[in-house]
Short mmCIF file of C-alpha atoms in Angstrom, two decimals:
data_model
loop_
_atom_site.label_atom_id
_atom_site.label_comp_id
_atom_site.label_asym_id
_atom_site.label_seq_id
_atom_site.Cartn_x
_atom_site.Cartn_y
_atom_site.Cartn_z
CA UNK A 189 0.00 0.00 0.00
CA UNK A 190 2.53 2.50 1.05
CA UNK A 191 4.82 1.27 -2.18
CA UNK A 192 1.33 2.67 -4.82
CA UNK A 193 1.59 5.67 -3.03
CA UNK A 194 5.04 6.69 -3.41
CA UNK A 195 4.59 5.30 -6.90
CA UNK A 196 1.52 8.31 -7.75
CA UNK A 197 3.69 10.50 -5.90
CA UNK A 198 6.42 9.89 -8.06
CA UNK A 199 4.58 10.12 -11.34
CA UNK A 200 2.73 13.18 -9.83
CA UNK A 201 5.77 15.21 -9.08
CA UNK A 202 6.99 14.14 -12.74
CA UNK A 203 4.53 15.53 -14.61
CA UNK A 204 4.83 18.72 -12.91
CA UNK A 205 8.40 19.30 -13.63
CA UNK A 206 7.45 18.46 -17.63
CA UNK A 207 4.60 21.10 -17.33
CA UNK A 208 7.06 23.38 -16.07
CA UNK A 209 9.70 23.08 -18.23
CA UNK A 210 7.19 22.89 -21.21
CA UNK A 211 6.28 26.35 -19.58
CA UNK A 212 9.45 28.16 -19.05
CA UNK A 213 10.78 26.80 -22.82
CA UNK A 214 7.86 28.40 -24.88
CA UNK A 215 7.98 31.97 -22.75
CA UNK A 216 11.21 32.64 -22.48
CA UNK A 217 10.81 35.75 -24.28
CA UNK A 218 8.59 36.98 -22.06
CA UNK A 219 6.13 38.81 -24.38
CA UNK A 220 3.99 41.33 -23.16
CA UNK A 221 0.30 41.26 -22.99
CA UNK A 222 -0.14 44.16 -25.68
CA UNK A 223 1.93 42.06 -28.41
CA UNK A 224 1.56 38.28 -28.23
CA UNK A 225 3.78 35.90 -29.19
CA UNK A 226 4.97 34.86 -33.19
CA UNK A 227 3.70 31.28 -32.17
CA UNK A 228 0.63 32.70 -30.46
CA UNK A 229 -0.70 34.53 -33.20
CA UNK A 230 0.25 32.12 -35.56
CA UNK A 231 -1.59 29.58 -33.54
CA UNK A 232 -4.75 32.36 -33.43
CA UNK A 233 -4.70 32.41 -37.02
CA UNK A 234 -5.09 29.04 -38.05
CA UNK A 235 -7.99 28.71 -35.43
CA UNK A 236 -9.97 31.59 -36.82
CA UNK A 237 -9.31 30.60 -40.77
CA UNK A 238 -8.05 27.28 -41.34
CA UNK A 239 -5.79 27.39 -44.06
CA UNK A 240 -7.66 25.82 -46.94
CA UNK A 241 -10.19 28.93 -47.01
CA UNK A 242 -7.50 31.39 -47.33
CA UNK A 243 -8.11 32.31 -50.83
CA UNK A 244 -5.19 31.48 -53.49
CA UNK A 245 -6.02 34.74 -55.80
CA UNK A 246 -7.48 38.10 -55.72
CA UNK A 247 -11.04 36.86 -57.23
CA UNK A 248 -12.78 35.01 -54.12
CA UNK A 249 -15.44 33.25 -56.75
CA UNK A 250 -14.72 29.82 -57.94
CA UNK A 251 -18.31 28.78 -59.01
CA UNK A 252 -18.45 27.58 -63.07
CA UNK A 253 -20.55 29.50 -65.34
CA UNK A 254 -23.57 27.69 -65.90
CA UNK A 255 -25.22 30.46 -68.21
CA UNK A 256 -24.33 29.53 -72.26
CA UNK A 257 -23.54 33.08 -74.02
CA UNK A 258 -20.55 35.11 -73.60
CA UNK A 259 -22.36 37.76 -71.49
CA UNK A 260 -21.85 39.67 -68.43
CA UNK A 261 -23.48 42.75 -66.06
CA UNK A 262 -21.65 45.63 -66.84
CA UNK A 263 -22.16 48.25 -63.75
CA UNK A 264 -20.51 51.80 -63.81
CA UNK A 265 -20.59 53.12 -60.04
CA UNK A 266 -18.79 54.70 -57.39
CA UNK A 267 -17.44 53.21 -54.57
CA UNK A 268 -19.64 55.55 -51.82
CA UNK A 269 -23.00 53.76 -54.07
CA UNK A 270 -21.89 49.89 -52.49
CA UNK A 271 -24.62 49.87 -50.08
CA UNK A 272 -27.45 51.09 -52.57
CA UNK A 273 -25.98 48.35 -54.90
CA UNK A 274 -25.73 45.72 -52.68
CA UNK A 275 -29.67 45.57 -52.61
CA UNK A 276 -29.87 45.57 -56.23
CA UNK A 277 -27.32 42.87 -56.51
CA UNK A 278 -29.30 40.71 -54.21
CA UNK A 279 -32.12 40.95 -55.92
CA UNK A 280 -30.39 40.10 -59.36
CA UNK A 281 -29.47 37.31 -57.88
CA UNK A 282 -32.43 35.64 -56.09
CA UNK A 283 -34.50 36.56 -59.55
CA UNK A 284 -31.81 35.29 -61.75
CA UNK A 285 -28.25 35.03 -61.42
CA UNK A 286 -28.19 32.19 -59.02
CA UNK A 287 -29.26 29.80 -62.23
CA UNK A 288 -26.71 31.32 -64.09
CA UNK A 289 -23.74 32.46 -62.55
CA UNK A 290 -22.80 35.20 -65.39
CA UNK A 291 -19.93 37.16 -63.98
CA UNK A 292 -20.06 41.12 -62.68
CA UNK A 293 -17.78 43.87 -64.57
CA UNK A 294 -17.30 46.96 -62.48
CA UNK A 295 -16.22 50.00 -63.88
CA UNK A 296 -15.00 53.14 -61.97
CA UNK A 297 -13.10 56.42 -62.98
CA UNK A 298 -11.38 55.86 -59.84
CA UNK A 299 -9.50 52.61 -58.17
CA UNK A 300 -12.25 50.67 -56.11
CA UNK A 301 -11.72 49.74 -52.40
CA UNK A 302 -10.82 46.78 -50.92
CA UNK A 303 -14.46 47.01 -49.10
CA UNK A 304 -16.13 46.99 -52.16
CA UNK A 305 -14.87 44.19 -53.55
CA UNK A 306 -15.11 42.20 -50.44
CA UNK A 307 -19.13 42.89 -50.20
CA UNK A 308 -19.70 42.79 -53.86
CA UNK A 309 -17.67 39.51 -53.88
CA UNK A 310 -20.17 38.10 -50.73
CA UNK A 311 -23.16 38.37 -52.61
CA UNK A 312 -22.54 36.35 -55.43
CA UNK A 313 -20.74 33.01 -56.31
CA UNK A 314 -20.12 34.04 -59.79
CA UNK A 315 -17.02 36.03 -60.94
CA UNK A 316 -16.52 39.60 -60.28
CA UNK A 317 -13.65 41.80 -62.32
CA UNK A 318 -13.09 45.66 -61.59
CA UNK A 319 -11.97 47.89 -64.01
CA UNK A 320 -10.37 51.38 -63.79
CA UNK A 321 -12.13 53.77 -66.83
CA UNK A 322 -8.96 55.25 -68.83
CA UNK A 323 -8.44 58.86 -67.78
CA UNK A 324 -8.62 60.33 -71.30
CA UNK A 325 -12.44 58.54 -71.55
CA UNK A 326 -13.42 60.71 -68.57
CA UNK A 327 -12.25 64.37 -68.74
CA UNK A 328 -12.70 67.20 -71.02
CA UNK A 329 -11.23 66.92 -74.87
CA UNK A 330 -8.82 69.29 -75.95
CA UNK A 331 -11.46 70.30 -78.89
CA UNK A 332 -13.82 71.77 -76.39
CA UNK A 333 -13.72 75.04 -75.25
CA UNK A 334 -13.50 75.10 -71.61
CA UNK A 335 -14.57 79.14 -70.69
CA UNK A 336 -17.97 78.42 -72.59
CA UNK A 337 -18.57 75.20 -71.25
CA UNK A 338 -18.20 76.99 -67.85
CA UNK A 339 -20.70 79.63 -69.08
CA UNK A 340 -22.98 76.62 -70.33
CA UNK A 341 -23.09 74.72 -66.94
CA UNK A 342 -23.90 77.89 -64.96
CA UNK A 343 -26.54 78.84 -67.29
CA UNK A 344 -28.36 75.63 -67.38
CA UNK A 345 -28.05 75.33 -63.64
CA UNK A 346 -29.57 78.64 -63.26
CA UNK A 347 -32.32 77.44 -65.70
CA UNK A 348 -32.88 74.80 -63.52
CA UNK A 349 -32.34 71.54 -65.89
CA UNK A 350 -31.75 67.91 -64.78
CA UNK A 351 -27.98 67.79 -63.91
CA UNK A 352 -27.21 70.81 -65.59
CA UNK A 353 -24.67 72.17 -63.69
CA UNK A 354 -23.21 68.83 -63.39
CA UNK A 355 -19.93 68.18 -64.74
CA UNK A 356 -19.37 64.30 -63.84
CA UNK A 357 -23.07 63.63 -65.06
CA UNK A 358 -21.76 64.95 -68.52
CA UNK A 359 -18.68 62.64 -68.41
CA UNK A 360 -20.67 59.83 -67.51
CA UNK A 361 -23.40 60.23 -70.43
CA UNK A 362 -20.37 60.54 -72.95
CA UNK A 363 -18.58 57.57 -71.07
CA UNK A 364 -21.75 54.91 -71.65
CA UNK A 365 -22.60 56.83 -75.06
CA UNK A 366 -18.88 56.04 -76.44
CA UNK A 367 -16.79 54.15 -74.43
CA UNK A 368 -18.18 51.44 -72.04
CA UNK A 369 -17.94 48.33 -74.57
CA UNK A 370 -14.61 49.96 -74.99
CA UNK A 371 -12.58 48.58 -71.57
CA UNK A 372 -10.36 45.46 -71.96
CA UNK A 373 -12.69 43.30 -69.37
CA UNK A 374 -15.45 43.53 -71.76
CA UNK A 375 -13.00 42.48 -74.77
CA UNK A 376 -13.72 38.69 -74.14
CA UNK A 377 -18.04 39.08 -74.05
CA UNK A 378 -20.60 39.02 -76.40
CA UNK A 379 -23.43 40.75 -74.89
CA UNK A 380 -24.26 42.99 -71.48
CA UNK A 381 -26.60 43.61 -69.21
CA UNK A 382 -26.40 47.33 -67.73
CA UNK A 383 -27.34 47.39 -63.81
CA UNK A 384 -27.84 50.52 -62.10
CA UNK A 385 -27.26 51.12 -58.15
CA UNK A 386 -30.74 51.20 -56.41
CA UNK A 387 -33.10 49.35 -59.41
CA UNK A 388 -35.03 46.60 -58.12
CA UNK A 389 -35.92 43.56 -60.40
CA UNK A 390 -39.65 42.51 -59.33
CA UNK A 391 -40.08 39.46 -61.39
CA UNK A 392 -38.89 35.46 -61.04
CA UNK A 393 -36.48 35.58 -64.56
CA UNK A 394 -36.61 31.73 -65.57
CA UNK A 395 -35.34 31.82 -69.11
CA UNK A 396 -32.01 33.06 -69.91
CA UNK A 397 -32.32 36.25 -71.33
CA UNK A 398 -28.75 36.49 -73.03
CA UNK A 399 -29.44 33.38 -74.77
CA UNK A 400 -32.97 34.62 -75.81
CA UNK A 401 -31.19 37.53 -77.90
CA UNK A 402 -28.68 35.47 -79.35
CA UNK A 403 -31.16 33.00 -80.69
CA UNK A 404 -33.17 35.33 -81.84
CA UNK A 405 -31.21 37.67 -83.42
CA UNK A 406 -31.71 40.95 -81.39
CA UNK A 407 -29.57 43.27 -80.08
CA UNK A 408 -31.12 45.79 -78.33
CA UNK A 409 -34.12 45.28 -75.27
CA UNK A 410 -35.45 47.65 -72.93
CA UNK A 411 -37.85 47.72 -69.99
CA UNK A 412 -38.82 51.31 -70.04
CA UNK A 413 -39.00 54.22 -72.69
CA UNK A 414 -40.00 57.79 -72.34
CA UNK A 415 -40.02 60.98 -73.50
CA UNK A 416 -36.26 63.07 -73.31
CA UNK A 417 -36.20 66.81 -71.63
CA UNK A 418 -35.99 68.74 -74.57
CA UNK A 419 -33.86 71.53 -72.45
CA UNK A 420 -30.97 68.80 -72.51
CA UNK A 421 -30.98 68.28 -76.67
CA UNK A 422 -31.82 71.22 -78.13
CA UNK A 423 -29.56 70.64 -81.37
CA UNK A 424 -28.73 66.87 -81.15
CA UNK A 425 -31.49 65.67 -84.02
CA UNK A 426 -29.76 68.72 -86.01
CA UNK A 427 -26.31 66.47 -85.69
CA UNK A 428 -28.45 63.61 -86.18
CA UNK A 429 -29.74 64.68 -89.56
CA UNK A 430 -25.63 65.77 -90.33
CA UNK A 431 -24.74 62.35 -89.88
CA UNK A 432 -27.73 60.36 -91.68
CA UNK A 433 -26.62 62.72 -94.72
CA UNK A 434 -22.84 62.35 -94.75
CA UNK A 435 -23.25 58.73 -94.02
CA UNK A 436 -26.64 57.03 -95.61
CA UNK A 437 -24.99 54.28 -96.25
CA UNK A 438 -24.99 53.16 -92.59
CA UNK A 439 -28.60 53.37 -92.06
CA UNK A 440 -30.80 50.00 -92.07
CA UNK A 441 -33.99 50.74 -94.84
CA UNK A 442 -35.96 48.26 -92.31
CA UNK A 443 -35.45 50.65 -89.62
CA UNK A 444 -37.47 52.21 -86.46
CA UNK A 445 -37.29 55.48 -87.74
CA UNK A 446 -41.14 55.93 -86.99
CA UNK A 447 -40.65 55.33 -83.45
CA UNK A 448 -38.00 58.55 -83.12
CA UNK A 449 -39.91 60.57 -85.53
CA UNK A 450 -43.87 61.39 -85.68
CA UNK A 451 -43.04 63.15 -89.43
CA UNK A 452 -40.26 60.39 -91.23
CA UNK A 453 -37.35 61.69 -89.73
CA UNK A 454 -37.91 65.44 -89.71
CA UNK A 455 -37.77 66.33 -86.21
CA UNK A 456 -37.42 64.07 -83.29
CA UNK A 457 -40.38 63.21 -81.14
CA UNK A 458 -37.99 62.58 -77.68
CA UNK A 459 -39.04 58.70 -77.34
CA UNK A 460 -35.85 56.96 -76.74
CA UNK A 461 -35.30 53.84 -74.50
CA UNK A 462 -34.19 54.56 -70.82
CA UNK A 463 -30.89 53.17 -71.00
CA UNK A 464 -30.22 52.05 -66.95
CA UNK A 465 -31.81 48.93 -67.90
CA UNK A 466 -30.12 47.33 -71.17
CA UNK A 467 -29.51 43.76 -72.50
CA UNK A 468 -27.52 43.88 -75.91
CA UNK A 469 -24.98 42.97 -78.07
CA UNK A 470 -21.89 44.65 -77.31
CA UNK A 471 -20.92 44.12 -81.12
CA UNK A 472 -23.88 47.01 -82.17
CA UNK A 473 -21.70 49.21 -80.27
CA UNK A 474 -18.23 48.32 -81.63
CA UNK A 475 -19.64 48.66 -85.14
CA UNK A 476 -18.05 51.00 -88.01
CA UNK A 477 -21.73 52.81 -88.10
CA UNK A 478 -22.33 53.66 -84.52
CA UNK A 479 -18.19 54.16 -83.70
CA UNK A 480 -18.64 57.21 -86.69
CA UNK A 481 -22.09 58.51 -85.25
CA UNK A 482 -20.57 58.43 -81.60
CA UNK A 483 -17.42 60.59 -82.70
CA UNK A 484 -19.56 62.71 -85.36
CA UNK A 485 -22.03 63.36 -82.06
CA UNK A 486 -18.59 63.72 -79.80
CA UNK A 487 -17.12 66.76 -82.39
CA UNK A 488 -20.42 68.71 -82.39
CA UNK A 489 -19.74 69.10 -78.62
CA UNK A 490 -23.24 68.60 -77.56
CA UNK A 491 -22.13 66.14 -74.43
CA UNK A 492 -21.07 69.08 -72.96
CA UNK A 493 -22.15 72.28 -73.90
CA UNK A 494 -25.78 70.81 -73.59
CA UNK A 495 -25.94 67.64 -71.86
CA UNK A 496 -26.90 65.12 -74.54
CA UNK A 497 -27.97 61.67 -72.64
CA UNK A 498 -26.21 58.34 -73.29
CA UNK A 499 -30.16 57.26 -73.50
CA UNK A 500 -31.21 59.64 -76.75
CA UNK A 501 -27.85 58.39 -78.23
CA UNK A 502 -28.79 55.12 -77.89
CA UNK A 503 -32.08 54.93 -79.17
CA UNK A 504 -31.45 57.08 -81.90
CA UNK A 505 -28.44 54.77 -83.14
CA UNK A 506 -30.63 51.46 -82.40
CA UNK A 507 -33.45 53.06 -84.40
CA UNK A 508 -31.28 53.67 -87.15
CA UNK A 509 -28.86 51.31 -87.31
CA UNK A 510 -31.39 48.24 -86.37
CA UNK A 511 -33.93 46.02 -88.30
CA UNK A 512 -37.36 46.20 -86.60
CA UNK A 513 -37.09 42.85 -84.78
CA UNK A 514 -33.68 43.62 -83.53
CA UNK A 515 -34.79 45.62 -80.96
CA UNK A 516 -37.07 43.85 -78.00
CA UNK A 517 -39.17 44.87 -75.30
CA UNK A 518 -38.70 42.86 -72.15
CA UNK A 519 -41.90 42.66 -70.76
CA UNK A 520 -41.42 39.53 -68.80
CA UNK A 521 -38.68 41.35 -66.55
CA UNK A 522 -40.19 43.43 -63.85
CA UNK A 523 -37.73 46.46 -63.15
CA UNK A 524 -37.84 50.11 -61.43
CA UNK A 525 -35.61 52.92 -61.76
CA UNK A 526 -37.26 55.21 -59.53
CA UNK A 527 -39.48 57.22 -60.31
CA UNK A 528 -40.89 54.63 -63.27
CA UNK A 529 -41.77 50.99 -62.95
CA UNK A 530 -42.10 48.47 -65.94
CA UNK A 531 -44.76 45.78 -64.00
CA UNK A 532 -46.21 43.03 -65.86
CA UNK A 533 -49.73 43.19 -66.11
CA UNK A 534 -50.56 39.22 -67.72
CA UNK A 535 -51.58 37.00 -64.77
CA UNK A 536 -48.84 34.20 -65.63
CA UNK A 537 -46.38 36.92 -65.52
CA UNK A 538 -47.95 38.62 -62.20
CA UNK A 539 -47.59 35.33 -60.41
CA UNK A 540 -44.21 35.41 -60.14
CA UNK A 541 -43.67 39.11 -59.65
CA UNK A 542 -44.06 41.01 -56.30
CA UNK A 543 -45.00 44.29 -58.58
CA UNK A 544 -48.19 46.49 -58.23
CA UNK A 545 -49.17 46.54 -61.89
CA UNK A 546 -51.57 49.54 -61.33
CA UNK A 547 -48.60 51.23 -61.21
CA UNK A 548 -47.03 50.43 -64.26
CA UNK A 549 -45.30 53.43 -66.49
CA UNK A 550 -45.85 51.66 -70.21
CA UNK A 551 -49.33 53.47 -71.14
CA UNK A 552 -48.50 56.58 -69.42
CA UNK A 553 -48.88 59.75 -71.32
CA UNK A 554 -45.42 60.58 -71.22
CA UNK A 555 -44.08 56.75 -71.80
CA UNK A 556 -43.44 55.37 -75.48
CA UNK A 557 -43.69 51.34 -75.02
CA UNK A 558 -47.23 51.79 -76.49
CA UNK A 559 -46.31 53.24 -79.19
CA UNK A 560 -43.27 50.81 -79.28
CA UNK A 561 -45.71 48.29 -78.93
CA UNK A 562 -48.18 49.38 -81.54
CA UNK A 563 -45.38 49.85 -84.13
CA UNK A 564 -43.94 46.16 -83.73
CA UNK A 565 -47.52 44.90 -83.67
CA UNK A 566 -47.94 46.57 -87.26
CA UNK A 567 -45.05 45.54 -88.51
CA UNK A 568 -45.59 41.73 -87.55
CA UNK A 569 -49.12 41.79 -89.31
CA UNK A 570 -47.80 43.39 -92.23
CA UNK A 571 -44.94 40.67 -92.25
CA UNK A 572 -47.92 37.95 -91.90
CA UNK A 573 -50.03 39.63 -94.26
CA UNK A 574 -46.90 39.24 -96.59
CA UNK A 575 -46.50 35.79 -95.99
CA UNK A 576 -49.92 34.96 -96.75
CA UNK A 577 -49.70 36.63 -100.36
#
């Protein structure tokens, strides 16, 4: 009996001493509270993030594509409009993108911050790139005249116009009028989708719309059209015409020219589609025809001087450029930009919207889908009527 006892005493007092000099051997440096130990916060480390999530590259999204077209959302924003994005993002995603997994190109005039990419990454398994927008795409030319364009902005902020006194809004219009489809990221696409900061998508997207244009041969869709401030244009149709007669050869004779025009090209009526919301093909853009209209437009000045939209210049060139069923109304994708609303009114559509269609913008007064509409609708009878002779 007394022989087990010395025995546990024994083994007792040698696991003490081990302790001890286990102790004494990993703090001999005797690091202060206020800065742990190398081995400490190495040790920390690993127990917060195990090393296999530590990620191996700058681009924190691994997930395959699983859309089919070479297609991605193309997003020009600053980095103080994250947190207004981040709800449109969601949204894009629980209505669509989760199918699909299309990667995000972000596009800023100045370097975006490490917390924007890390909560633009979060939201999304698909890839996201960030571009930095050339300085020569967004500053004044050297073939505008600076002391007038100072006069201009002051008088049209006086007059009280949209923007007017804005300089940035006027490098942004020319930016998405001329040089978007321009940056490197977008070299390796096909087609875009334009997302805004703060839109909301209403409506359960279960078909693939990138595909749907490819198939179909269209390359230009919209949500939402409307009427331009005239205040903004008052000589771009004047370019316009310029152009159409130093160039007719660019301009398609199966055109939309009656949905710009109330009197077959004349004067312009203001309709144009309201370019925060686009799907398209990013090779209508890189075209000889609209890469002369933009830089015929861009010479005349009018970006600055007045404060021509990248919307008007859109349309116009669409309407021009385009065959009839090249250019598609959406109607199946819900979608806000405040103040207006595109809501599906058809009951199959409704049910898998969360939209109040009494509130829909298309047959407004100051809308053009309807007349958008009623064109299209002409045209395809005439094209049956055709068929039938």
């Amino acid at each position: 009996m007394i022989r087990r006892t010395n025995i546990k005493y024994l083994v007792v007092i040698l696991a003490v001493i081990y302790f001890l000099h286990l102790y004494f051997t990993t703090n001999n440096s005797q690091p202060s509270l206020s800065e742990p130990s190398e081995s400490h916060e190495k040790l920390k480390f690993e127990l917060e993030i195990p090393r296999k999530e530590v990620p191996v590259s700058n681009n924190f999204n691994h997930t395959r594509q699983i859309g089919k077209a070479k297609a991605c959302f193309v997003i020009l924003i600053r980095n103080e409009d994250l947190h207004e994005f981040r709800a449109t993002m969601r949204q894009l995603e629980d209505r669509f993108n989760h199918k699909y997994n299309y990667p995000y190109v972000f596009l800023n005039d100045v370097p975006f911050t490490e917390g924007f990419k890390k909560f633009t990454r979060a939201l999304t398994n698909a890839k996201t790139e960030y571009g930095l927008i050339p300085k020569k795409q967004w500053s004044v030319p050297d073939y505008i005249d600076t002391e007038f364009l100072e006069e201009r902005l002051e008088e049209m902020e006086d007059d009280e116009i949209a923007y007017g006194g804005s300089l940035s809004y006027r490098h942004m219009c020319r930016y998405e009028s001329g040089f978007f489809f321009r940056h490197k990221l977008l070299d390796k696409y096909d087609y875009y989708w334009r997302v805004e900061p703060g839109v909301q998508f209403y409506c359960d997207i279960d078909f693939d719309p990138f595909v749907y244009i490819r198939n179909h041969d269209i390359k230009y869709t919209f949500t939402v059209s409307l009427r331009e401030y005239p205040e903004t244009i008052p000589t771009l149709w004047k370019a316009v015409k310029g152009f159409i007669k130093k160039y007719p050869q660019y301009i398609e004779k199966d055109n939309l020219m009656d949905f710009i025009s109330d009197d077959n090209g004349k004067t312009y009526n203001l309709c144009h589609f309201w370019s925060n919301f686009e799907i398209g093909d990013l090779n209508l853009w890189r075209s000889e025809a609209y890469l002369k209209f933009f830089d015929y437009l861009d010479r005349k000045g009018g970006f600055f001087y007045e404060r021509w939209g990248d919307a008007p210049v859109h349309s116009i060139a669409a309407a021009l450029f385009l065959k009839k069923h090249q250019v598609h109304f959406f109607n199946e994708i819900g979608y806000k930009h405040e103040p207006f609303m595109h809501c599906p009114k058809e009951e199959k559509l409704q049910l898998k919207c969360h939209c109040d269609p009494n509130k829909n913008f298309d047959f407004d007064s100051y809308s053009c889908t309807g007349k958008f509409i009623d064109l299209v609708s002409k045209w395809k009878l005439e094209k049956f009527r055709g068929r039938g002779n």
